[in-house]
Amino acid sequence: MNDHYLKKLDRVTAILTQLQSKPVVRAQDLAKKFEVSVRTIYRDVKTLENAGIPIIGEAGSGYSLMDGYKLPPVMFTKEEVLSFITAEKLMQKFLHESLGQHYRNAMEKVRSVLKYSDKNLIENIEKQIDVFNYHPKTEDKIRNIIPIILESIAEKKQLTLEYETVDARVSTRTIEVVGVFFEFNYWYIMAFCTLRNDFRQFRVDRILKIFKTQNPFLQEYGQINDYRQAPNGNKTRVRLLVEKRIIGHLVNSKKYYGLVEEIEREDGYELIFETEWITEGFPRWLVTFADYAEVLEPEFLKDSLRDLIKNILKKY
C-alpha cells in the first residue's frame, strides 16, 4: 500500500471520528483541518458511505451520522494514550474540584476501551509524570458550581447569585453567563449583569449561593474571548520603558494588565498598555518592578506610584 492510500485511510478514519464526536461536520472545516481540498473531503465521505456508514447530509450543508447508529469503540494510538496520561496529570492539578469526579469517570471510560498492552503502558508510565503547582487550591462554598454555570450557558437561562466582593460586601445579582475562564489560580465567570446593565467578571470562589432560573437570556452573546480581549469600560494608555533583564519575568502579567504593543529599544523594552485598572491595580503591579522601569506616560501615574510607595514606607 503506497503512501497516498495510507494518508487517505488515516484521513477517512479521522473523519469518521469527527462524525462520532459532533452533531454536524462541514466539509469546509474538514478540508481546513486536514489541509486538503473540499472536493477531496467529498470523495472521502463517499468512501465512508460505500463502506456502509449511514451519513446524513450533502455537500454544502454538513454531514452527520444517522441517529441511533452505533460504532465500535475507537482505538487509540500509543502517542494518543501517552497524551491522555500527561493531560490527566495536568487536570488533577488545575481542574476545578466541581468537575473532578466527572473527569475521573470519563477517564475510566477511556481506559476501558484501551487494548491490554496500552493499559500496561499506562501503569508503567503514569507514576513517572508529575506536575508541580505551587499555588494553593481555592475552596468553593458550593458543590458542583461549575456544572451549574455551564448548564446555564448551554440552556441560555439566567443565574441568580449572592456574591461577596473583595471588601466583604454581599450583593444579589442576576446574570447571563458568557463563559468561564481560569487565570492566576482562580476561576472566573464572564457575564452580563442585569443590575449593572453591563458585562462583569465574578470570581467563582466568592459566590455564596447560586440558583438557575427559568428566565431565558435577554440577548445573544459571542465567544468569551470577544469580551475578555475588548471589555467595556474607560481605558488609559500607559507607556513604560522596562530594562531588558526583567522583561522575562513579566511574560504573563503584562498581558493581564492590557499590553497592546511591545517595542525593543537599545535601552530596554517600551511596553504600551490600555488598562482599566489605572487607579489601583496597575500601580500596585508596577511597584513590584518599579526599580527596573520608567513611566513614560501618563504623568499622573508617577504621582500614583509615589503616593503608594509613601504609604508603604509609613508602615515600615
PDB file of N, CA and C in Angstrom, residues 194-291:
ATOM      1  N   THR A 194     -27.534  42.029  34.953  1.00  0.00           N
ATOM      2  CA  THR A 194     -28.756  42.793  34.710  1.00  0.00           C
ATOM      3  C   THR A 194     -28.878  43.988  35.660  1.00  0.00           C
ATOM      4  N   LEU A 195     -28.227  43.920  36.835  1.00  0.00           N
ATOM      5  CA  LEU A 195     -28.259  45.029  37.777  1.00  0.00           C
ATOM      6  C   LEU A 195     -27.451  46.210  37.250  1.00  0.00           C
ATOM      7  N   ARG A 196     -26.248  45.927  36.759  1.00  0.00           N
ATOM      8  CA  ARG A 196     -25.365  46.983  36.246  1.00  0.00           C
ATOM      9  C   ARG A 196     -25.620  47.299  34.778  1.00  0.00           C
ATOM     10  N   ASN A 197     -26.418  46.416  34.102  1.00  0.00           N
ATOM     11  CA  ASN A 197     -26.677  46.564  32.678  1.00  0.00           C
ATOM     12  C   ASN A 197     -25.375  46.635  31.883  1.00  0.00           C
ATOM     13  N   ASP A 198     -24.429  45.773  32.274  1.00  0.00           N
ATOM     14  CA  ASP A 198     -23.098  45.785  31.660  1.00  0.00           C
ATOM     15  C   ASP A 198     -22.433  44.430  31.923  1.00  0.00           C
ATOM     16  N   PHE A 199     -21.304  44.204  31.278  1.00  0.00           N
ATOM     17  CA  PHE A 199     -20.570  42.957  31.472  1.00  0.00           C
ATOM     18  C   PHE A 199     -19.657  43.060  32.682  1.00  0.00           C
ATOM     19  N   ARG A 200     -19.594  41.980  33.455  1.00  0.00           N
ATOM     20  CA  ARG A 200     -18.790  41.941  34.671  1.00  0.00           C
ATOM     21  C   ARG A 200     -18.107  40.576  34.812  1.00  0.00           C
ATOM     22  N   GLN A 201     -16.996  40.559  35.567  1.00  0.00           N
ATOM     23  CA  GLN A 201     -16.328  39.321  35.923  1.00  0.00           C
ATOM     24  C   GLN A 201     -16.641  38.989  37.384  1.00  0.00           C
ATOM     25  N   PHE A 202     -16.896  37.710  37.667  1.00  0.00           N
ATOM     26  CA  PHE A 202     -17.176  37.256  39.027  1.00  0.00           C
ATOM     27  C   PHE A 202     -16.240  36.092  39.350  1.00  0.00           C
ATOM     28  N   ARG A 203     -15.544  36.192  40.485  1.00  0.00           N
ATOM     29  CA  ARG A 203     -14.660  35.104  40.888  1.00  0.00           C
ATOM     30  C   ARG A 203     -15.498  33.998  41.514  1.00  0.00           C
ATOM     31  N   VAL A 204     -15.323  32.781  41.021  1.00  0.00           N
ATOM     32  CA  VAL A 204     -16.201  31.681  41.399  1.00  0.00           C
ATOM     33  C   VAL A 204     -16.160  31.388  42.894  1.00  0.00           C
ATOM     34  N   ASP A 205     -14.987  31.476  43.518  1.00  0.00           N
ATOM     35  CA  ASP A 205     -14.888  31.133  44.951  1.00  0.00           C
ATOM     36  C   ASP A 205     -15.540  32.179  45.848  1.00  0.00           C
ATOM     37  N   ARG A 206     -15.971  33.318  45.282  1.00  0.00           N
ATOM     38  CA  ARG A 206     -16.656  34.344  46.069  1.00  0.00           C
ATOM     39  C   ARG A 206     -18.177  34.242  45.956  1.00  0.00           C
ATOM     40  N   ILE A 207     -18.664  33.259  45.216  1.00  0.00           N
ATOM     41  CA  ILE A 207     -20.106  33.059  45.092  1.00  0.00           C
ATOM     42  C   ILE A 207     -20.602  32.281  46.312  1.00  0.00           C
ATOM     43  N   LEU A 208     -21.527  32.857  47.049  1.00  0.00           N
ATOM     44  CA  LEU A 208     -22.039  32.239  48.273  1.00  0.00           C
ATOM     45  C   LEU A 208     -23.238  31.338  47.993  1.00  0.00           C
ATOM     46  N   LYS A 209     -24.100  31.762  47.078  1.00  0.00           N
ATOM     47  CA  LYS A 209     -25.266  30.964  46.682  1.00  0.00           C
ATOM     48  C   LYS A 209     -25.480  31.151  45.191  1.00  0.00           C
ATOM     49  N   ILE A 210     -26.044  30.124  44.544  1.00  0.00           N
ATOM     50  CA  ILE A 210     -26.297  30.223  43.110  1.00  0.00           C
ATOM     51  C   ILE A 210     -27.563  29.440  42.770  1.00  0.00           C
ATOM     52  N   PHE A 211     -28.416  30.034  41.930  1.00  0.00           N
ATOM     53  CA  PHE A 211     -29.673  29.408  41.534  1.00  0.00           C
ATOM     54  C   PHE A 211     -29.850  29.559  40.025  1.00  0.00           C
ATOM     55  N   LYS A 212     -30.202  28.474  39.363  1.00  0.00           N
ATOM     56  CA  LYS A 212     -30.507  28.531  37.941  1.00  0.00           C
ATOM     57  C   LYS A 212     -31.988  28.838  37.777  1.00  0.00           C
ATOM     58  N   THR A 213     -32.321  29.940  37.134  1.00  0.00           N
ATOM     59  CA  THR A 213     -33.711  30.343  36.947  1.00  0.00           C
ATOM     60  C   THR A 213     -34.256  29.737  35.649  1.00  0.00           C
ATOM     61  N   GLN A 214     -35.521  29.961  35.394  1.00  0.00           N
ATOM     62  CA  GLN A 214     -36.143  29.551  34.133  1.00  0.00           C
ATOM     63  C   GLN A 214     -36.263  30.723  33.167  1.00  0.00           C
ATOM     64  N   ASN A 215     -35.657  31.860  33.522  1.00  0.00           N
ATOM     65  CA  ASN A 215     -35.721  33.046  32.667  1.00  0.00           C
ATOM     66  C   ASN A 215     -34.689  32.943  31.545  1.00  0.00           C
ATOM     67  N   PRO A 216     -35.111  33.085  30.295  1.00  0.00           N
ATOM     68  CA  PRO A 216     -34.161  32.986  29.183  1.00  0.00           C
ATOM     69  C   PRO A 216     -33.270  34.221  29.085  1.00  0.00           C
ATOM     70  N   PHE A 217     -32.156  34.069  28.397  1.00  0.00           N
ATOM     71  CA  PHE A 217     -31.255  35.194  28.145  1.00  0.00           C
ATOM     72  C   PHE A 217     -31.995  36.301  27.393  1.00  0.00           C
ATOM     73  N   LEU A 218     -31.637  37.527  27.672  1.00  0.00           N
ATOM     74  CA  LEU A 218     -32.251  38.670  27.013  1.00  0.00           C
ATOM     75  C   LEU A 218     -31.628  38.941  25.655  1.00  0.00           C
ATOM     76  N   GLN A 219     -30.400  38.424  25.430  1.00  0.00           N
ATOM     77  CA  GLN A 219     -29.700  38.698  24.182  1.00  0.00           C
ATOM     78  C   GLN A 219     -28.743  37.554  23.860  1.00  0.00           C
ATOM     79  N   GLU A 220     -28.225  37.558  22.638  1.00  0.00           N
ATOM     80  CA  GLU A 220     -27.257  36.560  22.199  1.00  0.00           C
ATOM     81  C   GLU A 220     -25.848  37.086  22.464  1.00  0.00           C
ATOM     82  N   TYR A 221     -24.924  36.157  22.768  1.00  0.00           N
ATOM     83  CA  TYR A 221     -23.550  36.546  23.063  1.00  0.00           C
ATOM     84  C   TYR A 221     -22.584  35.784  22.163  1.00  0.00           C
ATOM     85  N   GLY A 222     -21.423  36.375  21.940  1.00  0.00           N
ATOM     86  CA  GLY A 222     -20.393  35.726  21.145  1.00  0.00           C
ATOM     87  C   GLY A 222     -19.513  34.836  22.004  1.00  0.00           C
ATOM     88  N   GLN A 223     -18.279  34.658  21.593  1.00  0.00           N
ATOM     89  CA  GLN A 223     -17.334  33.842  22.335  1.00  0.00           C
ATOM     90  C   GLN A 223     -16.776  34.637  23.511  1.00  0.00           C
ATOM     91  N   ILE A 224     -16.324  33.919  24.539  1.00  0.00           N
ATOM     92  CA  ILE A 224     -15.840  34.592  25.746  1.00  0.00           C
ATOM     93  C   ILE A 224     -14.640  35.486  25.455  1.00  0.00           C
ATOM     94  N   ASN A 225     -13.766  35.076  24.532  1.00  0.00           N
ATOM     95  CA  ASN A 225     -12.582  35.889  24.240  1.00  0.00           C
ATOM     96  C   ASN A 225     -12.931  37.224  23.601  1.00  0.00           C
ATOM     97  N   ASP A 226     -14.096  37.313  22.985  1.00  0.00           N
ATOM     98  CA  ASP A 226     -14.527  38.595  22.431  1.00  0.00           C
ATOM     99  C   ASP A 226     -14.692  39.629  23.540  1.00  0.00           C
ATOM    100  N   TYR A 227     -15.093  39.173  24.707  1.00  0.00           N
ATOM    101  CA  TYR A 227     -15.353  40.084  25.828  1.00  0.00           C
ATOM    102  C   TYR A 227     -14.101  40.296  26.675  1.00  0.00           C
ATOM    103  N   ARG A 228     -13.256  39.274  26.772  1.00  0.00           N
ATOM    104  CA  ARG A 228     -12.036  39.409  27.575  1.00  0.00           C
ATOM    105  C   ARG A 228     -11.012  40.268  26.859  1.00  0.00           C
ATOM    106  N   GLN A 229     -10.952  40.209  25.534  1.00  0.00           N
ATOM    107  CA  GLN A 229      -9.974  40.982  24.794  1.00  0.00           C
ATOM    108  C   GLN A 229     -10.406  42.431  24.622  1.00  0.00           C
ATOM    109  N   ALA A 230     -11.708  42.641  24.620  1.00  0.00           N
ATOM    110  CA  ALA A 230     -12.206  44.003  24.425  1.00  0.00           C
ATOM    111  C   ALA A 230     -13.338  44.300  25.398  1.00  0.00           C
ATOM    112  N   PRO A 231     -13.037  44.303  26.714  1.00  0.00           N
ATOM    113  CA  PRO A 231     -14.085  44.555  27.694  1.00  0.00           C
ATOM    114  C   PRO A 231     -14.544  46.004  27.663  1.00  0.00           C
ATOM    115  N   ASN A 232     -15.741  46.225  28.190  1.00  0.00           N
ATOM    116  CA  ASN A 232     -16.262  47.590  28.254  1.00  0.00           C
ATOM    117  C   ASN A 232     -15.540  48.372  29.344  1.00  0.00           C
ATOM    118  N   GLY A 233     -15.605  49.680  29.252  1.00  0.00           N
ATOM    119  CA  GLY A 233     -15.004  50.500  30.302  1.00  0.00           C
ATOM    120  C   GLY A 233     -14.054  51.526  29.718  1.00  0.00           C
ATOM    121  N   ASN A 234     -13.644  52.493  30.541  1.00  0.00           N
ATOM    122  CA  ASN A 234     -12.721  53.537  30.119  1.00  0.00           C
ATOM    123  C   ASN A 234     -11.287  53.063  30.293  1.00  0.00           C
ATOM    124  N   LYS A 235     -10.527  53.102  29.215  1.00  0.00           N
ATOM    125  CA  LYS A 235      -9.145  52.629  29.262  1.00  0.00           C
ATOM    126  C   LYS A 235      -8.175  53.796  29.239  1.00  0.00           C
ATOM    127  N   THR A 236      -7.048  53.605  29.901  1.00  0.00           N
ATOM    128  CA  THR A 236      -5.997  54.616  29.931  1.00  0.00           C
ATOM    129  C   THR A 236      -4.765  54.058  29.230  1.00  0.00           C
ATOM    130  N   ARG A 237      -4.188  54.856  28.376  1.00  0.00           N
ATOM    131  CA  ARG A 237      -2.971  54.444  27.671  1.00  0.00           C
ATOM    132  C   ARG A 237      -1.773  54.659  28.591  1.00  0.00           C
ATOM    133  N   VAL A 238      -0.949  53.635  28.726  1.00  0.00           N
ATOM    134  CA  VAL A 238       0.245  53.686  29.573  1.00  0.00           C
ATOM    135  C   VAL A 238       1.448  53.243  28.757  1.00  0.00           C
ATOM    136  N   ARG A 239       2.556  53.993  28.900  1.00  0.00           N
ATOM    137  CA  ARG A 239       3.813  53.603  28.254  1.00  0.00           C
ATOM    138  C   ARG A 239       4.903  53.473  29.316  1.00  0.00           C
ATOM    139  N   LEU A 240       5.562  52.312  29.318  1.00  0.00           N
ATOM    140  CA  LEU A 240       6.663  52.067  30.242  1.00  0.00           C
ATOM    141  C   LEU A 240       7.919  51.740  29.461  1.00  0.00           C
ATOM    142  N   LEU A 241       9.070  52.109  30.019  1.00  0.00           N
ATOM    143  CA  LEU A 241      10.359  51.662  29.492  1.00  0.00           C
ATOM    144  C   LEU A 241      10.947  50.717  30.530  1.00  0.00           C
ATOM    145  N   VAL A 242      11.076  49.445  30.176  1.00  0.00           N
ATOM    146  CA  VAL A 242      11.466  48.409  31.123  1.00  0.00           C
ATOM    147  C   VAL A 242      12.821  47.839  30.733  1.00  0.00           C
ATOM    148  N   GLU A 243      13.688  47.652  31.725  1.00  0.00           N
ATOM    149  CA  GLU A 243      15.019  47.090  31.464  1.00  0.00           C
ATOM    150  C   GLU A 243      14.900  45.662  30.931  1.00  0.00           C
ATOM    151  N   LYS A 244      15.812  45.302  30.026  1.00  0.00           N
ATOM    152  CA  LYS A 244      15.745  44.005  29.357  1.00  0.00           C
ATOM    153  C   LYS A 244      15.904  42.844  30.333  1.00  0.00           C
ATOM    154  N   ARG A 245      16.667  43.038  31.405  1.00  0.00           N
ATOM    155  CA  ARG A 245      16.935  41.910  32.310  1.00  0.00           C
ATOM    156  C   ARG A 245      15.708  41.484  33.112  1.00  0.00           C
ATOM    157  N   ILE A 246      14.671  42.325  33.157  1.00  0.00           N
ATOM    158  CA  ILE A 246      13.484  41.976  33.945  1.00  0.00           C
ATOM    159  C   ILE A 246      12.320  41.532  33.069  1.00  0.00           C
ATOM    160  N   ILE A 247      12.414  41.747  31.750  1.00  0.00           N
ATOM    161  CA  ILE A 247      11.259  41.538  30.871  1.00  0.00           C
ATOM    162  C   ILE A 247      10.775  40.091  30.883  1.00  0.00           C
ATOM    163  N   GLY A 248      11.695  39.145  31.063  1.00  0.00           N
ATOM    164  CA  GLY A 248      11.311  37.733  31.070  1.00  0.00           C
ATOM    165  C   GLY A 248      10.425  37.350  32.236  1.00  0.00           C
ATOM    166  N   HIS A 249      10.435  38.158  33.316  1.00  0.00           N
ATOM    167  CA  HIS A 249       9.614  37.863  34.495  1.00  0.00           C
ATOM    168  C   HIS A 249       8.193  38.424  34.374  1.00  0.00           C
ATOM    169  N   LEU A 250       7.905  39.129  33.284  1.00  0.00           N
ATOM    170  CA  LEU A 250       6.598  39.778  33.127  1.00  0.00           C
ATOM    171  C   LEU A 250       5.753  39.129  32.039  1.00  0.00           C
ATOM    172  N   VAL A 251       6.134  37.919  31.627  1.00  0.00           N
ATOM    173  CA  VAL A 251       5.519  37.293  30.456  1.00  0.00           C
ATOM    174  C   VAL A 251       4.003  37.233  30.558  1.00  0.00           C
ATOM    175  N   ASN A 252       3.469  36.687  31.654  1.00  0.00           N
ATOM    176  CA  ASN A 252       2.020  36.516  31.790  1.00  0.00           C
ATOM    177  C   ASN A 252       1.327  37.772  32.310  1.00  0.00           C
ATOM    178  N   SER A 253       1.924  38.420  33.295  1.00  0.00           N
ATOM    179  CA  SER A 253       1.246  39.537  33.947  1.00  0.00           C
ATOM    180  C   SER A 253       1.071  40.748  33.038  1.00  0.00           C
ATOM    181  N   LYS A 254       2.010  40.988  32.142  1.00  0.00           N
ATOM    182  CA  LYS A 254       1.884  42.173  31.286  1.00  0.00           C
ATOM    183  C   LYS A 254       0.673  42.064  30.367  1.00  0.00           C
ATOM    184  N   LYS A 255       0.339  40.847  29.940  1.00  0.00           N
ATOM    185  CA  LYS A 255      -0.856  40.665  29.105  1.00  0.00           C
ATOM    186  C   LYS A 255      -2.119  40.900  29.921  1.00  0.00           C
ATOM    187  N   TYR A 256      -2.093  40.448  31.179  1.00  0.00           N
ATOM    188  CA  TYR A 256      -3.254  40.610  32.054  1.00  0.00           C
ATOM    189  C   TYR A 256      -3.577  42.086  32.261  1.00  0.00           C
ATOM    190  N   TYR A 257      -2.550  42.927  32.343  1.00  0.00           N
ATOM    191  CA  TYR A 257      -2.770  44.347  32.603  1.00  0.00           C
ATOM    192  C   TYR A 257      -2.942  45.175  31.331  1.00  0.00           C
ATOM    193  N   GLY A 258      -3.176  44.505  30.182  1.00  0.00           N
ATOM    194  CA  GLY A 258      -3.605  45.223  28.985  1.00  0.00           C
ATOM    195  C   GLY A 258      -2.520  45.553  27.981  1.00  0.00           C
ATOM    196  N   LEU A 259      -1.458  44.742  27.896  1.00  0.00           N
ATOM    197  CA  LEU A 259      -0.401  45.008  26.928  1.00  0.00           C
ATOM    198  C   LEU A 259      -0.951  44.958  25.509  1.00  0.00           C
ATOM    199  N   VAL A 260      -0.670  45.993  24.712  1.00  0.00           N
ATOM    200  CA  VAL A 260      -1.116  46.012  23.318  1.00  0.00           C
ATOM    201  C   VAL A 260       0.057  46.058  22.347  1.00  0.00           C
ATOM    202  N   GLU A 261       1.235  46.488  22.829  1.00  0.00           N
ATOM    203  CA  GLU A 261       2.391  46.570  21.940  1.00  0.00           C
ATOM    204  C   GLU A 261       3.678  46.505  22.759  1.00  0.00           C
ATOM    205  N   GLU A 262       4.697  45.881  22.185  1.00  0.00           N
ATOM    206  CA  GLU A 262       5.999  45.756  22.836  1.00  0.00           C
ATOM    207  C   GLU A 262       7.076  46.084  21.815  1.00  0.00           C
ATOM    208  N   ILE A 263       7.902  47.084  22.098  1.00  0.00           N
ATOM    209  CA  ILE A 263       8.908  47.562  21.146  1.00  0.00           C
ATOM    210  C   ILE A 263      10.292  47.432  21.775  1.00  0.00           C
ATOM    211  N   GLU A 264      11.182  46.707  21.117  1.00  0.00           N
ATOM    212  CA  GLU A 264      12.550  46.564  21.638  1.00  0.00           C
ATOM    213  C   GLU A 264      13.376  47.777  21.242  1.00  0.00           C
ATOM    214  N   ARG A 265      14.028  48.394  22.251  1.00  0.00           N
ATOM    215  CA  ARG A 265      14.920  49.527  22.019  1.00  0.00           C
ATOM    216  C   ARG A 265      16.293  49.191  22.566  1.00  0.00           C
ATOM    217  N   GLU A 266      17.265  50.034  22.284  1.00  0.00           N
ATOM    218  CA  GLU A 266      18.623  49.781  22.780  1.00  0.00           C
ATOM    219  C   GLU A 266      18.684  49.815  24.298  1.00  0.00           C
ATOM    220  N   ASP A 267      17.895  50.677  24.907  1.00  0.00           N
ATOM    221  CA  ASP A 267      17.946  50.852  26.363  1.00  0.00           C
ATOM    222  C   ASP A 267      16.875  50.053  27.100  1.00  0.00           C
ATOM    223  N   GLY A 268      16.158  49.165  26.404  1.00  0.00           N
ATOM    224  CA  GLY A 268      15.143  48.357  27.071  1.00  0.00           C
ATOM    225  C   GLY A 268      13.968  48.069  26.158  1.00  0.00           C
ATOM    226  N   TYR A 269      12.841  47.692  26.768  1.00  0.00           N
ATOM    227  CA  TYR A 269      11.617  47.427  26.028  1.00  0.00           C
ATOM    228  C   TYR A 269      10.583  48.494  26.360  1.00  0.00           C
ATOM    229  N   GLU A 270      10.002  49.085  25.328  1.00  0.00           N
ATOM    230  CA  GLU A 270       8.889  50.007  25.535  1.00  0.00           C
ATOM    231  C   GLU A 270       7.603  49.192  25.496  1.00  0.00           C
ATOM    232  N   LEU A 271       6.872  49.193  26.612  1.00  0.00           N
ATOM    233  CA  LEU A 271       5.619  48.459  26.721  1.00  0.00           C
ATOM    234  C   LEU A 271       4.462  49.445  26.690  1.00  0.00           C
ATOM    235  N   ILE A 272       3.498  49.172  25.840  1.00  0.00           N
ATOM    236  CA  ILE A 272       2.340  50.059  25.705  1.00  0.00           C
ATOM    237  C   ILE A 272       1.097  49.290  26.144  1.00  0.00           C
ATOM    238  N   PHE A 273       0.350  49.877  27.076  1.00  0.00           N
ATOM    239  CA  PHE A 273      -0.826  49.236  27.648  1.00  0.00           C
ATOM    240  C   PHE A 273      -2.068  50.081  27.398  1.00  0.00           C
ATOM    241  N   GLU A 274      -3.214  49.401  27.394  1.00  0.00           N
ATOM    242  CA  GLU A 274      -4.518  50.061  27.505  1.00  0.00           C
ATOM    243  C   GLU A 274      -5.216  49.379  28.667  1.00  0.00           C
ATOM    244  N   THR A 275      -5.280  50.062  29.798  1.00  0.00           N
ATOM    245  CA  THR A 275      -5.737  49.425  31.030  1.00  0.00           C
ATOM    246  C   THR A 275      -6.933  50.136  31.638  1.00  0.00           C
ATOM    247  N   GLU A 276      -7.785  49.352  32.283  1.00  0.00           N
ATOM    248  CA  GLU A 276      -8.931  49.900  33.019  1.00  0.00           C
ATOM    249  C   GLU A 276      -8.612  50.051  34.499  1.00  0.00           C
ATOM    250  N   TRP A 277      -7.444  49.547  34.948  1.00  0.00           N
ATOM    251  CA  TRP A 277      -7.118  49.497  36.375  1.00  0.00           C
ATOM    252  C   TRP A 277      -6.044  50.517  36.744  1.00  0.00           C
ATOM    253  N   ILE A 278      -6.151  51.696  36.166  1.00  0.00           N
ATOM    254  CA  ILE A 278      -5.098  52.694  36.345  1.00  0.00           C
ATOM    255  C   ILE A 278      -5.056  53.261  37.767  1.00  0.00           C
ATOM    256  N   THR A 279      -6.183  53.227  38.484  1.00  0.00           N
ATOM    257  CA  THR A 279      -6.203  53.840  39.817  1.00  0.00           C
ATOM    258  C   THR A 279      -5.632  52.939  40.907  1.00  0.00           C
ATOM    259  N   GLU A 280      -5.876  51.638  40.820  1.00  0.00           N
ATOM    260  CA  GLU A 280      -5.451  50.726  41.888  1.00  0.00           C
ATOM    261  C   GLU A 280      -4.550  49.605  41.376  1.00  0.00           C
ATOM    262  N   GLY A 281      -5.121  48.753  40.542  1.00  0.00           N
ATOM    263  CA  GLY A 281      -4.416  47.537  40.127  1.00  0.00           C
ATOM    264  C   GLY A 281      -3.099  47.777  39.427  1.00  0.00           C
ATOM    265  N   PHE A 282      -3.082  48.687  38.448  1.00  0.00           N
ATOM    266  CA  PHE A 282      -1.862  48.898  37.666  1.00  0.00           C
ATOM    267  C   PHE A 282      -0.714  49.454  38.502  1.00  0.00           C
ATOM    268  N   PRO A 283      -0.934  50.502  39.312  1.00  0.00           N
ATOM    269  CA  PRO A 283       0.177  50.992  40.141  1.00  0.00           C
ATOM    270  C   PRO A 283       0.713  49.938  41.110  1.00  0.00           C
ATOM    271  N   ARG A 284      -0.174  49.124  41.692  1.00  0.00           N
ATOM    272  CA  ARG A 284       0.274  48.096  42.636  1.00  0.00           C
ATOM    273  C   ARG A 284       1.104  47.018  41.927  1.00  0.00           C
ATOM    274  N   TRP A 285       0.731  46.711  40.672  1.00  0.00           N
ATOM    275  CA  TRP A 285       1.540  45.761  39.900  1.00  0.00           C
ATOM    276  C   TRP A 285       2.879  46.386  39.537  1.00  0.00           C
ATOM    277  N   LEU A 286       2.860  47.643  39.118  1.00  0.00           N
ATOM    278  CA  LEU A 286       4.073  48.330  38.694  1.00  0.00           C
ATOM    279  C   LEU A 286       5.096  48.457  39.825  1.00  0.00           C
ATOM    280  N   VAL A 287       4.624  48.632  41.064  1.00  0.00           N
ATOM    281  CA  VAL A 287       5.539  48.830  42.176  1.00  0.00           C
ATOM    282  C   VAL A 287       6.416  47.593  42.416  1.00  0.00           C
ATOM    283  N   THR A 288       5.980  46.413  41.941  1.00  0.00           N
ATOM    284  CA  THR A 288       6.753  45.182  42.144  1.00  0.00           C
ATOM    285  C   THR A 288       8.038  45.163  41.315  1.00  0.00           C
ATOM    286  N   PHE A 289       8.122  45.996  40.270  1.00  0.00           N
ATOM    287  CA  PHE A 289       9.360  46.060  39.475  1.00  0.00           C
ATOM    288  C   PHE A 289       9.704  47.510  39.102  1.00  0.00           C
ATOM    289  N   ALA A 290       9.248  48.455  39.936  1.00  0.00           N
ATOM    290  CA  ALA A 290       9.408  49.880  39.637  1.00  0.00           C
ATOM    291  C   ALA A 290      10.872  50.313  39.532  1.00  0.00           C
ATOM    292  N   ASP A 291      11.774  49.610  40.234  1.00  0.00           N
ATOM    293  CA  ASP A 291      13.188  49.975  40.171  1.00  0.00           C
ATOM    294  C   ASP A 291      13.834  49.575  38.847  1.00  0.00           C
TER     295      ASP A 291
END
